[in-house]
XYZ file of C-alpha atoms in Angstrom:
657
model
C 22.259 -31.311 40.798
C 19.360 -33.484 39.721
C 21.734 -36.076 38.268
C 23.584 -36.314 41.589
C 20.323 -36.655 43.498
C 19.104 -39.334 41.072
C 22.359 -41.314 41.411
C 22.116 -41.149 45.197
C 18.512 -42.276 45.045
C 19.414 -45.180 42.753
C 22.225 -46.285 45.083
C 19.939 -46.175 48.113
C 17.322 -48.106 46.187
C 19.805 -50.842 45.193
C 21.150 -51.454 48.706
C 18.169 -53.520 49.946
C 18.240 -55.690 46.813
C 22.015 -56.236 47.132
C 21.621 -57.256 50.745
C 18.805 -59.641 49.799
C 20.999 -61.193 47.075
C 23.827 -61.830 49.558
C 21.408 -63.437 51.993
C 20.028 -65.674 49.248
C 23.541 -66.733 48.168
C 24.371 -67.607 51.744
C 21.229 -69.686 52.053
C 21.980 -71.548 48.830
C 25.561 -72.194 49.951
C 24.483 -73.580 53.329
C 21.813 -75.684 51.656
C 24.307 -77.119 49.176
C 26.749 -77.942 51.952
C 24.051 -79.648 54.012
C 22.826 -81.635 51.015
C 26.345 -82.939 50.148
C 27.469 -86.023 52.083
C 31.304 -86.053 51.981
C 33.275 -88.952 53.517
C 36.928 -88.335 54.437
C 39.225 -91.255 53.615
C 42.715 -91.949 54.911
C 45.579 -92.645 52.546
C 45.384 -96.417 53.095
C 41.587 -96.458 52.627
C 41.938 -94.575 49.352
C 44.660 -96.921 48.086
C 42.570 -99.986 48.973
C 39.536 -98.550 47.128
C 41.693 -97.636 44.129
C 43.333 -101.066 43.910
C 40.009 -102.785 44.515
C 38.437 -101.112 41.500
C 35.788 -99.304 43.569
C 36.580 -95.778 42.270
C 34.097 -94.538 39.609
C 35.105 -90.857 39.428
C 38.228 -89.035 40.539
C 39.479 -85.411 40.616
C 43.037 -84.545 41.710
C 44.157 -81.015 42.668
C 47.779 -80.157 43.332
C 48.571 -78.134 46.439
C 52.216 -77.198 45.934
C 52.375 -75.001 49.021
C 51.157 -77.872 51.202
C 53.029 -80.625 49.260
C 49.842 -82.686 48.920
C 47.302 -83.889 46.411
C 43.646 -83.188 47.261
C 41.557 -86.037 45.880
C 37.760 -85.926 45.447
C 35.591 -88.528 43.815
C 32.930 -91.217 44.053
C 32.976 -94.901 44.878
C 30.707 -97.706 43.779
C 27.295 -97.530 45.417
C 27.498 -93.769 46.145
C 24.429 -91.650 45.550
C 24.442 -88.342 43.657
C 25.003 -86.241 46.783
C 27.711 -88.556 48.207
C 31.462 -88.229 47.602
C 34.806 -88.829 49.290
C 37.811 -86.638 50.073
C 41.424 -87.589 50.780
C 44.832 -86.003 51.020
C 47.797 -87.799 49.382
C 51.547 -87.069 49.520
C 52.885 -85.009 46.614
C 55.066 -87.598 44.739
C 55.439 -89.074 41.296
C 54.739 -92.625 42.546
C 51.300 -91.658 43.821
C 50.403 -89.960 40.551
C 51.674 -92.935 38.471
C 49.548 -95.241 40.616
C 46.431 -93.138 40.021
C 47.076 -92.820 36.262
C 47.728 -96.557 35.889
C 44.513 -97.404 37.763
C 42.482 -94.982 35.648
C 43.765 -96.545 32.443
C 43.100 -100.040 33.675
C 39.697 -99.432 35.251
C 38.604 -96.679 32.799
C 36.938 -94.423 35.417
C 36.551 -90.645 34.941
C 39.791 -88.906 35.902
C 40.480 -85.112 36.053
C 43.640 -83.248 37.128
C 43.616 -79.493 38.061
C 46.449 -76.995 38.280
C 47.592 -75.540 41.592
C 45.447 -72.424 42.384
C 48.214 -71.111 44.638
C 50.239 -70.371 41.532
C 47.835 -67.492 40.707
C 48.625 -64.402 42.793
C 45.398 -62.732 41.722
C 43.317 -65.665 42.884
C 45.293 -65.718 46.116
C 44.379 -62.090 46.768
C 40.745 -62.680 45.896
C 40.425 -65.692 48.141
C 42.359 -64.380 51.140
C 41.944 -60.555 51.080
C 38.538 -59.834 49.538
C 36.443 -61.219 52.437
C 38.268 -58.942 54.898
C 37.817 -55.914 52.605
C 34.096 -56.582 52.336
C 33.799 -57.037 56.085
C 35.646 -53.776 56.843
C 33.579 -51.881 54.226
C 30.313 -53.126 55.665
C 31.389 -52.171 59.191
C 32.417 -48.665 58.030
C 29.116 -48.149 56.221
C 27.101 -49.310 59.225
C 28.917 -47.093 61.735
C 28.847 -44.046 59.451
C 25.071 -44.369 59.162
C 24.791 -44.638 62.921
C 26.910 -41.514 63.420
C 24.792 -39.586 60.888
C 21.632 -40.621 62.725
C 23.073 -39.531 66.056
C 24.102 -36.187 64.539
C 20.571 -35.528 63.239
C 19.104 -36.437 66.608
C 21.480 -33.974 68.280
C 20.198 -31.242 65.895
C 16.582 -31.883 66.899
C 16.414 -28.699 68.953
C 18.241 -26.536 66.420
C 16.459 -23.728 64.631
C 15.017 -24.406 61.195
C 15.352 -20.776 60.148
C 17.082 -20.498 56.781
C 19.380 -17.725 55.661
C 18.170 -16.138 52.444
C 20.892 -16.368 49.793
C 18.768 -15.955 46.673
C 20.638 -14.020 43.994
C 17.385 -13.015 42.263
C 16.154 -11.022 45.227
C 12.770 -9.316 45.295
C 12.843 -5.533 45.629
C 10.237 -2.812 46.026
C 9.993 -2.614 42.226
C 8.362 -6.042 42.292
C 5.768 -4.973 44.900
C 2.886 -2.920 43.491
C -0.267 -1.512 45.009
C 1.193 -1.205 48.529
C 2.473 2.376 48.599
C 1.702 3.193 52.240
C 2.780 -0.252 53.425
C 6.153 0.108 51.691
C 6.654 3.491 53.339
C 6.061 1.930 56.759
C 8.682 -0.776 56.329
C 11.128 1.500 54.464
C 12.183 2.948 57.836
C 13.519 -0.465 58.796
C 15.798 -0.418 55.774
C 17.019 3.113 56.550
C 17.802 2.095 60.130
C 19.746 -0.978 59.077
C 21.761 1.058 56.570
C 22.288 4.205 58.681
C 21.413 3.662 62.378
C 23.264 6.820 63.552
C 20.690 9.031 61.841
C 18.004 7.685 64.182
C 20.178 7.518 67.276
C 20.977 11.255 67.106
C 17.385 12.109 68.016
C 16.988 9.243 70.453
C 14.621 7.379 68.135
C 14.218 3.635 68.654
C 13.400 1.610 65.614
C 10.482 -0.848 66.036
C 11.658 -4.260 67.213
C 8.890 -5.986 65.355
C 6.473 -5.285 62.500
C 3.311 -7.361 62.100
C 1.806 -7.577 58.610
C -1.792 -8.751 58.577
C -4.594 -8.783 56.045
C -6.588 -11.093 53.759
C -4.799 -13.991 52.042
C -2.994 -13.196 48.804
C -2.508 -9.474 49.439
C 1.315 -9.634 49.345
C 2.462 -9.866 52.982
C 5.213 -12.404 52.321
C 6.196 -10.620 49.115
C 6.600 -7.360 51.046
C 8.872 -9.070 53.590
C 11.025 -10.493 50.773
C 11.309 -7.017 49.278
C 12.508 -5.598 52.622
C 15.234 -8.258 52.701
C 16.228 -7.501 49.125
C 16.401 -3.737 49.725
C 18.200 -3.898 53.079
C 21.025 -6.144 51.826
C 21.502 -7.620 55.309
C 21.269 -11.225 56.566
C 17.644 -12.330 56.346
C 16.354 -15.403 58.178
C 12.952 -16.795 57.263
C 10.913 -19.473 59.023
C 7.292 -20.590 59.305
C 5.441 -20.536 62.601
C 4.676 -24.239 62.278
C 8.433 -25.042 62.191
C 8.689 -24.245 65.913
C 5.956 -26.551 67.167
C 6.814 -30.231 67.682
C 5.327 -33.220 69.467
C 7.866 -33.072 72.302
C 7.532 -30.304 74.864
C 10.483 -27.913 74.928
C 11.722 -28.444 71.384
C 10.015 -25.314 70.047
C 11.461 -23.132 72.818
C 14.917 -24.555 72.104
C 14.554 -23.662 68.435
C 13.552 -20.114 69.305
C 16.654 -19.701 71.490
C 18.897 -21.109 68.775
C 17.328 -18.856 66.121
C 18.050 -15.707 68.146
C 21.585 -16.871 68.928
C 22.270 -17.216 65.207
C 20.720 -13.807 64.571
C 22.867 -12.118 67.257
C 26.028 -13.432 65.628
C 24.933 -11.832 62.305
C 23.365 -8.608 63.632
C 22.102 -6.336 62.209
C 19.685 -8.713 60.524
C 16.040 -9.453 59.801
C 13.940 -12.414 60.907
C 10.727 -13.152 59.022
C 8.163 -15.468 60.662
C 5.397 -16.462 58.258
C 1.980 -17.562 59.587
C 2.883 -16.565 63.139
C -0.620 -17.481 64.323
C 0.543 -21.140 64.319
C 2.677 -20.390 67.393
C 1.320 -17.057 68.643
C -2.284 -17.941 69.509
C -3.782 -16.803 72.781
C -2.600 -18.815 75.768
C -4.935 -20.781 78.008
C -7.784 -21.002 75.496
C -9.562 -23.921 73.894
C -11.842 -26.670 75.112
C -9.167 -28.703 76.901
C -7.068 -25.835 78.206
C -3.793 -24.793 76.655
C -1.203 -26.497 74.496
C 1.985 -26.922 76.524
C 4.453 -27.134 73.653
C 2.974 -24.211 71.725
C 2.647 -22.031 74.829
C 6.209 -22.704 75.957
C 7.406 -21.777 72.473
C 5.382 -18.546 72.604
C 6.729 -17.714 76.072
C 10.293 -18.137 74.821
C 9.555 -15.954 71.782
C 8.120 -13.221 74.017
C 11.184 -13.339 76.274
C 13.633 -13.193 73.382
C 11.833 -10.254 71.754
C 11.603 -8.106 74.885
C 12.902 -9.675 78.084
C 15.885 -9.106 80.368
C 18.278 -9.657 77.481
C 18.825 -7.133 74.717
C 18.489 -7.962 71.028
C 20.130 -4.958 69.425
C 20.034 -4.887 65.658
C 17.512 -7.720 65.281
C 14.217 -6.761 63.625
C 11.385 -9.247 63.362
C 8.762 -9.135 60.616
C 5.777 -11.459 60.982
C 2.794 -12.139 58.738
C -0.650 -13.573 59.417
C -4.221 -13.323 58.182
C -5.604 -14.063 61.676
C -4.531 -11.154 63.937
C -7.660 -11.657 66.049
C -6.332 -14.922 67.517
C -2.876 -13.643 68.519
C -1.888 -13.333 72.174
C -2.143 -9.730 73.483
C 1.362 -9.930 74.967
C 2.729 -10.478 71.468
C 1.107 -7.297 70.140
C 2.186 -4.858 72.829
C 4.800 -2.120 72.194
C 8.315 -3.436 72.619
C 7.538 -6.597 70.716
C 5.436 -5.911 67.654
C 5.489 -2.135 67.958
C 4.064 -1.535 64.524
C 1.105 -3.289 62.954
C 0.615 -2.780 59.224
C -2.667 -3.730 57.578
C -2.209 -5.065 54.046
C -5.668 -4.708 52.501
C -7.106 -5.664 49.139
C -5.928 -3.202 46.474
C -8.112 -0.458 45.068
C -8.514 0.163 41.338
C -5.207 2.053 41.098
C -3.396 -0.620 43.065
C -4.871 -3.362 40.885
C -3.651 -1.557 37.774
C -0.117 -1.390 39.199
C -0.192 -5.064 40.191
C -1.397 -6.056 36.727
C 1.465 -4.034 35.274
C 3.993 -6.053 37.300
C 2.541 -9.416 36.274
C 2.045 -8.362 32.641
C 5.752 -7.655 32.075
C 6.367 -10.974 30.346
C 2.863 -11.302 28.847
C 1.995 -10.322 25.278
C -1.381 -8.555 25.404
C -3.481 -7.628 22.385
C -3.783 -3.972 21.413
C -7.386 -3.696 22.602
C -6.564 -4.654 26.212
C -5.726 -1.905 28.697
C -4.690 -2.590 32.284
C -6.964 0.203 33.514
C -10.044 -1.528 32.108
C -8.922 -4.842 33.593
C -8.480 -3.195 36.975
C -12.013 -1.758 36.842
C -13.450 -5.185 35.989
C -11.817 -6.942 38.956
C -12.990 -5.326 42.226
C -12.263 -7.451 45.280
C -9.369 -9.289 43.601
C -6.189 -9.726 45.625
C -2.701 -9.564 44.165
C -2.558 -13.359 43.999
C -5.923 -13.424 42.186
C -4.692 -10.919 39.595
C -1.513 -12.916 38.973
C -3.605 -16.057 38.561
C -5.976 -14.218 36.208
C -3.216 -13.224 33.771
C -1.592 -16.642 34.002
C -4.873 -18.399 33.201
C -5.407 -16.027 30.270
C -1.924 -16.855 28.944
C -2.582 -20.589 29.290
C -5.855 -20.234 27.387
C -4.129 -18.294 24.602
C -1.525 -21.052 24.238
C -4.253 -23.694 24.262
C -6.054 -21.852 21.458
C -2.817 -21.473 19.422
C -2.843 -17.666 19.561
C 0.173 -15.388 19.429
C -1.169 -12.892 21.977
C -3.690 -12.674 24.822
C -7.012 -11.238 23.648
C -10.045 -10.033 25.589
C -11.727 -13.369 24.989
C -9.049 -15.153 27.041
C -9.203 -12.496 29.763
C -12.992 -12.881 30.074
C -12.741 -16.659 30.224
C -9.895 -16.454 32.766
C -11.966 -14.122 34.956
C -14.832 -16.606 34.923
C -12.470 -19.464 35.768
C -10.998 -17.593 38.730
C -14.419 -16.591 40.086
C -16.569 -19.637 39.325
C -14.325 -22.397 37.981
C -14.060 -23.926 34.499
C -17.115 -24.031 32.253
C -18.993 -27.332 32.170
C -19.150 -27.579 28.400
C -20.183 -31.231 28.458
C -23.072 -30.547 30.859
C -26.362 -31.268 29.130
C -29.680 -29.833 30.243
C -33.054 -29.540 28.583
C -34.374 -26.557 26.642
C -36.834 -25.887 29.451
C -33.960 -25.645 31.953
C -32.042 -23.355 29.585
C -35.072 -21.089 29.335
C -35.490 -21.002 33.126
C -31.827 -20.086 33.633
C -31.968 -17.466 30.854
C -34.954 -15.666 32.379
C -33.481 -15.987 35.875
C -30.214 -14.308 34.835
C -32.096 -11.770 32.711
C -34.082 -10.821 35.837
C -30.844 -9.976 37.666
C -29.673 -7.954 34.679
C -32.915 -5.934 34.411
C -32.764 -4.944 38.107
C -29.123 -3.938 37.710
C -29.941 -1.811 34.660
C -32.961 -0.036 36.147
C -31.784 0.757 39.687
C -29.663 3.892 39.976
C -27.430 2.689 42.824
C -27.187 -0.907 41.665
C -23.976 -2.438 40.358
C -23.175 -2.251 36.641
C -23.835 -5.406 34.676
C -20.549 -6.486 33.093
C -21.456 -9.945 31.861
C -24.383 -12.373 31.828
C -24.047 -16.042 30.919
C -26.100 -19.215 31.078
C -23.074 -21.489 30.702
C -22.903 -23.571 33.909
C -19.843 -23.141 36.094
C -19.242 -24.784 39.434
C -22.585 -25.347 41.141
C -24.294 -22.489 39.264
C -26.327 -22.910 36.093
C -25.396 -19.337 35.081
C -24.365 -16.082 36.684
C -24.243 -12.293 36.435
C -20.985 -10.426 36.813
C -21.919 -7.102 38.393
C -19.342 -4.600 39.632
C -19.900 -1.271 41.414
C -19.867 1.833 39.242
C -17.356 3.314 41.694
C -15.559 1.795 44.670
C -16.814 3.056 48.027
C -15.354 2.857 51.496
C -18.791 2.561 53.131
C -22.144 1.291 51.881
C -25.337 3.260 52.460
C -28.682 1.774 53.425
C -29.928 2.425 49.876
C -26.944 0.549 48.450
C -27.659 -2.506 50.615
C -31.407 -2.471 49.861
C -30.778 -2.278 46.109
C -28.207 -5.068 46.389
C -30.852 -7.258 48.036
C -33.343 -6.253 45.338
C -30.882 -7.280 42.656
C -30.332 -10.647 44.346
C -34.102 -11.276 44.335
C -34.455 -10.343 40.644
C -33.863 -13.904 39.419
C -36.611 -15.479 41.542
C -38.976 -12.628 40.698
C -38.441 -13.159 36.947
C -39.233 -16.866 37.355
C -42.470 -16.090 39.205
C -43.693 -13.524 36.659
C -42.684 -15.442 33.508
C -43.493 -19.041 34.417
C -45.769 -18.719 37.454
C -43.431 -21.220 39.120
C -40.379 -21.076 41.376
C -37.243 -23.222 41.317
C -34.291 -24.043 43.564
C -31.904 -21.967 41.434
C -32.118 -18.918 43.714
C -30.921 -20.583 46.931
C -27.514 -18.860 46.817
C -29.214 -15.506 46.146
C -31.380 -15.994 49.240
C -28.349 -16.893 51.337
C -26.594 -13.641 50.424
C -29.746 -11.528 50.758
C -30.569 -12.963 54.197
C -27.033 -12.339 55.451
C -27.174 -8.697 54.327
C -30.626 -8.154 55.863
C -29.587 -9.660 59.212
C -26.424 -7.554 59.326
C -28.519 -4.438 58.606
C -30.752 -5.189 61.586
C -28.328 -6.663 64.153
C -25.013 -4.956 63.351
C -25.504 -1.789 61.274
C -28.582 -0.338 63.047
C -30.430 0.129 59.724
C -33.951 -0.816 60.863
C -36.860 0.453 62.942
C -35.235 -1.115 66.023
C -32.848 1.820 66.090
C -29.073 2.265 66.047
C -28.324 -0.707 68.245
C -25.919 -3.610 67.759
C -27.535 -6.833 68.860
C -24.915 -9.329 67.686
C -21.160 -9.414 67.365
C -18.685 -12.136 66.565
C -16.973 -13.472 69.699
C -16.211 -17.064 68.828
C -13.485 -19.137 70.463
C -10.141 -18.851 68.709
C -9.959 -22.642 68.522
C -13.604 -23.316 67.642
C -13.860 -20.849 64.778
C -15.145 -17.305 64.779
C -18.653 -18.260 63.651
C -19.165 -20.953 66.293
C -20.476 -18.559 68.950
C -22.121 -15.150 68.701
C -22.541 -12.733 71.547
C -26.266 -11.913 71.668
C -27.428 -8.948 73.739
C -31.213 -9.223 73.425
C -34.226 -11.028 74.837
C -36.576 -13.478 73.132
C -39.028 -10.657 72.412
C -36.327 -8.651 70.651
C -35.312 -11.794 68.721
C -38.855 -11.965 67.352
C -38.697 -8.282 66.377
C -35.365 -8.908 64.594
C -36.970 -11.689 62.562
C -39.909 -9.403 61.697
C -37.554 -6.608 60.590
C -35.546 -8.994 58.404
C -38.751 -10.306 56.835
C -39.941 -6.728 56.229
C -36.675 -5.803 54.441
C -36.784 -8.910 52.241
C -40.498 -8.487 51.431
C -40.096 -4.796 50.545
C -37.152 -5.569 48.251
C -39.104 -8.422 46.648
C -42.062 -6.127 46.015
C -39.761 -3.548 44.431
C -38.144 -6.223 42.224
C -41.605 -7.403 41.144
C -42.612 -3.870 40.203
C -39.463 -3.314 38.104
C -39.731 -6.672 36.304
C -43.411 -6.141 35.440
C -42.683 -2.689 34.030
C -39.834 -4.052 31.902
C -41.206 -7.360 30.609
C -40.120 -6.542 27.083
C -36.532 -5.872 28.190
C -36.588 -9.075 30.246
C -37.707 -11.087 27.228
C -35.199 -9.332 24.946
C -32.222 -10.170 27.203
C -33.446 -13.735 27.858
C -33.896 -14.477 24.142
C -30.441 -13.079 23.425
C -28.991 -15.310 26.163
C -30.664 -18.368 24.649
C -29.121 -17.486 21.291
C -25.646 -16.286 22.352
C -25.344 -17.953 25.828
C -23.026 -15.118 26.984
C -23.557 -11.353 26.759
C -20.901 -8.742 27.516
C -21.501 -5.217 28.820
C -21.089 -3.752 25.328
C -23.623 -6.185 23.855
C -26.113 -5.531 26.667
C -25.809 -1.744 26.242
C -26.350 -2.075 22.468
C -29.291 -4.390 23.061
C -30.979 -1.961 25.480
C -30.383 1.009 23.177
C -31.333 -0.550 19.823
C -33.606 -3.429 20.799
C -31.467 -5.939 18.886
C -28.004 -7.454 18.880
C -25.207 -5.963 16.719
C -24.911 -7.225 13.161
C -22.657 -10.251 12.791
C -19.908 -10.372 10.185
C -18.012 -13.363 8.935
C -14.826 -11.749 10.254
C -16.178 -11.539 13.798
C -14.607 -13.549 16.564
C -16.237 -16.978 16.884
C -16.853 -16.498 20.609
C -19.081 -13.485 19.932
C -21.256 -15.226 17.319
C -24.707 -16.604 17.987
C -25.481 -20.305 18.101
C -27.411 -19.996 14.827
C -24.430 -18.438 13.046
C -22.067 -21.055 14.441
C -24.354 -23.847 13.267
C -24.348 -22.355 9.762
C -20.542 -22.383 9.780
C -20.518 -25.944 11.103
C -22.883 -26.997 8.320
C -20.594 -25.432 5.705
C -17.611 -27.369 7.139
C -19.544 -30.641 7.104
C -19.569 -31.179 10.871
C -21.971 -33.959 11.851
C -24.748 -33.521 14.432
C -24.142 -29.756 14.495
C -27.827 -29.071 15.157
C -27.654 -30.832 18.546
C -24.498 -29.078 19.767
C -24.406 -26.188 22.224
C -22.171 -23.164 21.702
C -19.179 -24.586 23.589
C -19.241 -27.796 21.550
C -19.599 -25.874 18.281
C -16.607 -23.675 19.133
C -14.547 -26.745 19.964
C -15.367 -28.418 16.644
C -14.792 -25.258 14.603
C -11.372 -24.692 16.199
C -10.137 -28.072 14.970
């Protein structure tokens, strides 16, 4: 297939150059003709010049079919571009006269054979030009017809019929048990409609799948198609909308006509919000082409006509912007929320994506699932793929926990900036900042568990704490939110107590803490202002949901909201200060360990808190878990230069060589 495509591409690429070559040959031919000055002589004029000794060069060609000699040559006084031409009768006397004159006058004489005697040359000269002309005309008109055909298909549907032999089934979809049960009825109806018709049940005409990106909406629709074993058309919402008004509506009509001919069937519309947004909204009014397309879609789904046996599945992560008429019963009767998976769902998803991965014995999918709260199915697939890539890069035969940890960091924060250099003072500031977060997380009962602390810069952060909840909760209590804010303020508090100075490193912590505090006051009713909601998101669907907020309070209440937010932040800061001061030794212990090891895992932190020191290092330990001091000793033994100035990442890189 690729070879055919490459040959077609090469041919198309050569056509312009071939055309240019023909044009250049034509130009050269015309130029040569214009530059040549040819004088036609009569028979008598030629004979007089020949007898008068004026001929300096002569070429005779026999034309047997015309019974003539064609004579070309030069006379005395002719320039380089000048020549003469004459036709002589085909006879022996004329040839004897020319030969005798050439011997007497000793001018250059050439005789050529009759080209008419060659049948091949005759065909080339007389037939080839017509063949080339006909071929060019055929090529030109065929291209024109192809262009007209494509223009006639402008209003045709772009929906494609799924013919993939390696179809996705429900076995390939994990972590969506309830969602699969919802759409399984569609498959039962398509396979055995009489079972539903006996009780007068009407199968939903449309099912809308919505949820965060990467949760498996499109994958679920593919699995329905694979299980149902019926014609399955798939199209994106953006494929309907065009520059010209009416084209999208025409494509909708054509799509349903194709579906009716193949009923029962499924139609899957991905990213339906591209065509299904609310009508008549936006700064400049509506969008005629998009709205006409939506109107046609609404009519086809539930209008005067009947679409028996056609089930539509649509997916979007923006259900809030869809037109209400699209969501009513009779169109999208059933709306299925595809949420982020819980710990059990994450374990099942990891099991699907780990089928072709070779994991080390110490890695269990249950532990991985517990370490990745908030990850979508796409994130988990990317996590295992990144871990596999790292294992290959490190020349390992299986994926170890080291690769999984690094892959998790890459997915969350981006690749480590191993070449980033910063001073020892900056390293110390970052170490105590991250240690402050860790101390708060260890000492608060409802705080998240500290899984990992590192001072290796990633993204825009100089270091970070990976903290996950001890158990996943559906709702957060006021205590949970207050302790989360306290944990976010632990880094700044540690800087203040240790150095008596503050830095800009906590700006992201303040952003998160302020957002939580404002939501507690204005949305959750968790303040002295009472159980009231003062703000709610009501932004324009075209301006973005955060552009406008509906505010139901006066200026006096706005001042009280600010005071309540400040009170929450100040109380949490005071609590963080109290905890850090009581645990200065633990703060210093974790910070010093971070300066030495740069990264601490949950197991190392627990051992450090319990025993007051890091675990003993053995020569057989994994290099990633060794301290900088130990790595420098190994680098010295191997004769690596400038080892004393290298950080841990650079030492690991040199030792792996």
